[in-house]
Short mmCIF file of C-alpha atoms in Angstrom, two decimals:
data_model
loop_
_atom_site.label_atom_id
_atom_site.label_comp_id
_atom_site.label_asym_id
_atom_site.label_seq_id
_atom_site.Cartn_x
_atom_site.Cartn_y
_atom_site.Cartn_z
CA MET A 876 8.57 15.29 39.69
CA ASN A 877 5.79 17.65 40.74
CA THR A 878 6.91 20.73 42.61
CA ALA A 879 5.17 23.60 44.28
CA ALA A 880 6.31 26.84 45.89
CA ILE A 881 5.07 28.91 48.80
CA HIS A 882 6.24 32.51 49.19
CA TYR A 883 5.67 34.62 52.29
CA THR A 884 6.51 38.28 52.75
CA LEU A 885 7.15 39.03 56.39
CA GLU A 886 7.37 42.56 57.74
CA ASN A 887 9.06 43.80 60.90
CA ILE A 888 11.62 41.01 61.09
CA ASP A 889 14.33 42.61 63.24
CA ASN A 890 17.12 40.13 62.60
CA LEU A 891 17.99 36.84 60.96
CA ARG A 892 17.50 34.96 64.23
CA HIS A 893 13.81 35.92 64.27
CA LEU A 894 13.36 34.76 60.67
CA LEU A 895 15.07 31.43 61.42
CA CYS A 896 12.84 30.95 64.48
CA LEU A 897 9.79 31.39 62.23
CA VAL A 898 11.16 28.85 59.76
CA ARG A 899 11.74 26.37 62.58
CA GLU A 900 8.20 26.93 63.89
CA PHE A 901 6.81 26.36 60.39
CA PHE A 902 8.79 23.10 60.22
CA THR A 903 7.44 22.03 63.62
CA GLU A 904 3.88 22.56 62.43
CA THR A 905 4.15 21.21 58.88
CA GLY A 906 7.28 19.08 58.63
CA MET A 907 8.42 21.16 55.64
CA LEU A 908 11.71 23.05 55.32
CA PRO A 909 12.43 25.73 52.72
CA ALA A 910 15.16 25.18 50.17
CA GLU A 911 15.98 28.86 50.38
CA ILE A 912 15.04 32.01 52.27
CA ALA A 913 15.51 35.70 51.52
CA TYR A 914 16.75 38.19 54.09
CA HIS A 915 17.21 41.91 53.32
CA GLY A 916 17.16 41.16 49.60
CA ARG A 917 19.76 38.36 49.75
CA ARG A 918 18.92 34.81 48.74
CA LEU A 919 20.18 32.25 51.25
CA ARG A 920 20.23 28.47 51.29
CA TYR A 921 18.43 27.21 54.39
CA ASP A 922 20.79 25.14 56.54
CA PRO A 923 18.92 23.75 59.58
CA VAL A 924 22.10 22.95 61.55
CA ALA A 925 23.57 26.42 61.06
CA ALA A 926 20.14 28.00 61.64
CA ASN A 927 19.93 26.25 65.00
CA ALA A 928 23.39 27.61 65.85
CA VAL A 929 22.22 31.16 65.03
CA ILE A 930 19.10 30.71 67.16
CA LYS A 931 21.22 29.49 70.10
CA GLY A 932 23.72 32.33 69.67
CA ALA A 933 26.64 30.06 68.70
CA LEU A 934 26.86 31.51 65.16
CA ASP A 935 26.38 35.13 64.16
CA GLU A 936 24.25 36.40 61.28
CA ASP A 937 27.18 37.41 59.08
CA ALA A 938 28.73 33.94 59.31
CA TYR A 939 25.40 32.30 58.40
CA ILE A 940 24.95 34.65 55.47
CA GLY A 941 28.52 34.12 54.27
CA ARG A 942 28.19 30.34 54.37
CA ASN A 943 24.75 30.14 52.80
CA SER A 944 24.58 32.97 50.26
CA LEU A 945 23.18 31.94 46.88
CA GLU A 946 24.46 35.08 45.17
#
């Protein structure tokens, strides 16, 4: 299988919700979802269902991080 990786470094991201909104926008434009994201130095699995819950305010950042930490 051929694989590729794209890495972005984003500055001035105030909270996880903002990062997840950017990921969702990227998906809307490209149809691609990341396998993982990094937030404040922590590697996280990207879970689109839980991400949507964070964006809507139904799940807080700490719960998302706890459920999806890769460390």
